[in-house]
Amino acid sequence: DAGVIQSPRHEVTEMGQEVTLRCKPISGHNSLFWYRQTMMRGLELLIYFNNNVPIDDSGMPEDRFSAKMPNASFSTLKIQPSEPRDSAVYFCASTPIGYGYTFGSGTRLTVV
Amino acid sequence: GQQLNQSPQSMFIQEGEDVSMNCTSSSIFNTWLWYKQDPGEGPVLLIALYKAGELTSNGRLTAQFGITRKDSFLNISASIPSDVGIYFCAGQEPKGAQKLVFGQGTRLTINP
């Protein structure tokens, strides 16, 4: 199993641009999570899906952030327009029900 | 939302020493998990605890789920250089939700 696959690994973009982060969960895992990690705030849950359905998006900072899971093998997190304060490492994680998460390697986003 | 208090925030030890870190919460959790994060990577699950009072070992690592369900500790015995990294505790809420709440992390540095 290749694990949770995230792309890109690094993204540098200018303020105001649209950014799309991608995640492929582990096959058979029916829950998917998007986290953001910063030095100041640690690991913050942004949104999670069960069986492709968004369950809790209360952690999404504002309307500039959106997430989709069109099928069981793919999810995107989009930021439009991006701002410098969005700079962080964004992690995707997946899990079968009842077990700990498996995290991807993350996308390091820098907005200049 | 719920907060986990993880301590210490950082530790500087000599190779071969034992390490102890803990997490406390004002709320109860059904599951406690301990993760380790290496630079540039996502957190990796070390130990999962599912029952109050449970004591579980994984090699040189030992973790316990507190009887009150509001705390957990992780011990590392005879530390080695590859133990360097950031350790996170995480708690899973009891209402059937899959989401985890993470502590702020303990950064472990080992002097050879």
Coordinates of C-alpha atoms in Angstrom, one line a residue:
Chain A
D1 CA 0.0 0.0 0.0
A2 CA 1.4 3.4 -1.0
G3 CA -0.2 5.2 2.0
V4 CA -1.9 8.5 1.8
I5 CA -0.6 10.4 -1.2
Q6 CA -0.6 14.2 -1.2
S7 CA 0.4 16.6 -4.0
P8 CA 2.1 18.8 -4.5
R9 CA 4.7 18.5 -1.7
H10 CA 5.6 22.1 -1.9
E11 CA 3.6 25.1 -3.3
V12 CA 4.7 28.7 -3.5
T13 CA 2.2 31.1 -4.8
E14 CA 1.5 34.8 -4.9
M15 CA -1.2 36.4 -2.7
G16 CA -4.6 36.3 -4.5
Q17 CA -3.9 33.2 -6.5
E18 CA -6.0 30.1 -6.3
V19 CA -4.3 27.1 -4.7
T20 CA -5.5 23.4 -5.0
L21 CA -4.1 20.7 -2.7
R22 CA -4.8 17.1 -3.6
C23 CA -5.1 13.9 -1.6
K24 CA -5.5 10.2 -2.4
P25 CA -6.5 8.2 0.7
I26 CA -5.7 4.6 1.4
S27 CA -8.0 2.3 -0.5
G28 CA -10.7 1.0 1.8
H29 CA -10.5 3.9 4.3
N30 CA -13.9 5.6 4.5
S31 CA -12.9 8.7 6.5
L32 CA -10.7 11.5 5.2
F33 CA -9.5 14.5 7.1
W34 CA -7.7 17.7 6.2
Y35 CA -5.5 19.3 8.9
R36 CA -3.4 22.4 8.9
Q37 CA -0.2 22.7 10.9
T38 CA 1.5 25.9 12.0
M39 CA 4.0 26.7 14.8
M40 CA 1.5 28.9 16.5
R41 CA -1.6 26.8 16.4
G42 CA -0.3 23.2 16.0
L43 CA -2.5 20.7 14.2
E44 CA -5.9 22.1 13.4
L45 CA -8.7 20.0 11.9
L46 CA -10.2 21.8 8.9
I47 CA -12.8 19.4 7.6
Y48 CA -13.5 15.7 7.5
F49 CA -15.5 13.3 5.3
N50 CA -17.2 10.0 6.0
N51 CA -18.0 7.9 2.9
N52 CA -17.3 11.0 0.7
V53 CA -19.8 13.2 2.6
P54 CA -18.6 16.2 4.5
I55 CA -19.4 15.7 8.2
D56 CA -17.8 18.6 10.0
D57 CA -16.3 21.7 8.3
S58 CA -16.4 23.9 11.4
G59 CA -12.6 24.2 11.3
M60 CA -12.5 25.7 7.8
P61 CA -11.2 29.3 8.5
E62 CA -13.4 31.2 6.1
D63 CA -15.2 31.2 2.8
R64 CA -11.9 31.3 0.9
F65 CA -11.4 27.6 1.9
S66 CA -13.4 24.8 0.3
A67 CA -13.0 21.0 0.1
K68 CA -14.5 18.3 -2.0
M69 CA -14.4 14.6 -2.2
P70 CA -16.0 13.5 -5.5
N71 CA -15.2 9.9 -4.9
A72 CA -13.6 7.5 -2.4
S73 CA -10.1 7.9 -3.9
F74 CA -9.7 11.6 -4.2
S75 CA -10.2 14.8 -2.3
T76 CA -9.2 18.5 -2.9
L77 CA -8.7 21.4 -0.6
K78 CA -8.9 24.8 -2.4
I79 CA -8.0 28.2 -1.2
Q80 CA -9.2 31.1 -3.3
P81 CA -7.9 33.8 -3.0
S82 CA -4.9 32.8 -1.0
E83 CA -3.3 35.1 1.6
P84 CA 0.1 35.1 3.3
R85 CA -1.5 33.9 6.6
D86 CA -2.6 30.7 4.8
S87 CA 1.1 29.6 4.7
A88 CA 1.3 26.3 6.6
V89 CA 1.7 22.6 6.1
Y90 CA -1.6 21.0 5.1
F91 CA -2.0 17.3 5.9
C92 CA -4.5 14.8 4.6
A93 CA -5.2 11.7 6.7
S94 CA -7.5 8.7 6.2
T95 CA -8.8 6.0 8.4
P96 CA -11.1 3.0 8.5
I97 CA -13.7 3.4 11.2
G98 CA -12.3 2.8 14.7
Y99 CA -8.6 3.1 14.1
G100 CA -6.0 5.8 14.3
Y101 CA -5.3 8.0 11.3
T102 CA -2.7 7.5 8.6
F103 CA -1.3 10.8 7.5
G104 CA 0.2 11.8 4.2
S105 CA 3.5 13.6 4.0
G106 CA 1.8 17.0 3.7
T107 CA 1.9 20.0 1.4
R108 CA 4.0 22.9 2.5
L109 CA 2.2 26.0 1.2
T110 CA 4.0 29.4 1.1
V111 CA 1.9 32.4 0.0
V112 CA 4.1 35.5 -0.8
Chain B
G1 CA -13.4 23.1 21.0
Q2 CA -11.7 20.7 23.2
Q3 CA -8.1 21.3 24.1
L4 CA -5.3 18.9 25.1
N5 CA -2.6 20.1 27.4
Q6 CA 0.6 18.3 26.5
S7 CA 3.8 18.6 28.5
P8 CA 6.6 19.2 28.4
Q9 CA 6.8 21.4 25.2
S10 CA 10.4 20.4 24.7
M11 CA 13.0 18.0 26.2
F12 CA 16.8 18.0 25.8
I13 CA 18.2 14.7 27.0
Q14 CA 21.3 12.5 26.7
E15 CA 21.3 9.4 24.6
G16 CA 20.3 6.4 26.8
E17 CA 18.1 8.4 29.1
D18 CA 14.4 7.6 29.6
V19 CA 11.8 10.1 28.5
S20 CA 8.3 10.7 29.9
M21 CA 5.6 13.0 28.5
N22 CA 1.9 13.4 29.2
C23 CA -1.4 14.8 28.1
T24 CA -4.4 16.0 30.0
S25 CA -7.8 17.1 29.0
S26 CA -10.8 18.7 30.7
S27 CA -13.1 16.2 28.8
I28 CA -13.1 12.5 28.5
F29 CA -11.9 10.6 25.4
N30 CA -12.8 7.1 24.2
T31 CA -9.4 6.7 22.6
W32 CA -5.9 8.1 23.2
L33 CA -3.3 7.9 20.5
W34 CA 0.4 8.9 20.4
Y35 CA 2.1 10.0 17.2
K36 CA 5.6 10.9 16.2
Q37 CA 6.5 13.4 13.5
D38 CA 9.8 13.6 11.7
P39 CA 10.9 16.7 9.9
G40 CA 9.2 17.1 6.6
E41 CA 6.8 14.2 7.2
G42 CA 3.4 13.6 8.5
P43 CA 2.7 12.2 12.0
V44 CA 3.1 8.4 12.3
L45 CA 1.0 6.4 14.8
L46 CA 3.0 4.9 17.6
I47 CA 0.5 3.5 20.0
A48 CA -3.3 3.4 20.3
L49 CA -5.1 3.0 23.6
Y50 CA -8.8 2.0 23.6
K51 CA -9.7 1.3 27.3
A52 CA -9.4 3.3 30.5
G53 CA -6.4 1.9 32.5
E54 CA -4.9 0.2 29.5
L55 CA -1.1 0.0 29.5
T56 CA 0.4 -0.8 26.1
S57 CA 4.0 -1.3 25.0
N58 CA 5.6 -1.1 21.5
G59 CA 9.3 -1.9 21.8
R60 CA 10.9 0.8 24.0
L61 CA 7.6 2.8 24.1
T62 CA 5.0 2.4 26.8
A63 CA 1.8 4.4 27.0
Q64 CA -1.1 4.3 29.4
F65 CA -4.8 5.4 29.1
G66 CA -5.7 7.2 32.4
I67 CA -8.4 5.7 34.6
T68 CA -10.3 9.0 34.5
R69 CA -10.2 8.9 30.6
K70 CA -8.8 12.5 30.8
D71 CA -5.1 11.8 30.6
S72 CA -2.4 9.6 29.0
F73 CA 1.3 9.3 29.2
L74 CA 4.1 8.1 26.9
N75 CA 7.4 6.8 28.1
I76 CA 10.4 6.0 26.0
S77 CA 13.1 3.9 27.6
A78 CA 16.9 4.0 26.7
S79 CA 16.5 6.8 24.1
I80 CA 18.5 6.6 20.9
P81 CA 19.2 9.3 18.3
S82 CA 16.4 8.2 16.0
D83 CA 13.9 9.0 18.7
V84 CA 14.4 12.7 17.9
G85 CA 11.2 14.4 16.7
I86 CA 8.0 15.8 17.8
Y87 CA 5.6 13.6 19.7
F88 CA 1.8 14.3 19.7
C89 CA -0.9 13.0 21.8
A90 CA -4.4 12.8 20.3
G91 CA -7.8 12.0 21.8
Q92 CA -10.9 10.8 20.0
E93 CA -14.2 12.2 21.2
P94 CA -16.7 9.8 22.7
K95 CA -19.8 10.7 20.6
G96 CA -18.9 8.4 17.7
A97 CA -17.2 11.2 15.7
Q98 CA -14.0 10.2 14.0
K99 CA -12.1 13.4 14.5
L100 CA -9.1 13.6 16.7
V101 CA -8.0 16.5 18.9
F102 CA -4.2 16.9 19.1
G103 CA -1.9 18.2 21.8
Q104 CA 0.6 20.9 21.0
G105 CA 3.5 18.4 20.8
T106 CA 6.7 17.6 22.7
R107 CA 9.9 18.3 20.8
L108 CA 12.5 15.8 21.8
T109 CA 16.2 16.5 21.2
I110 CA 18.9 14.0 22.1
N111 CA 22.5 14.8 22.7
P112 CA 24.8 11.9 21.7

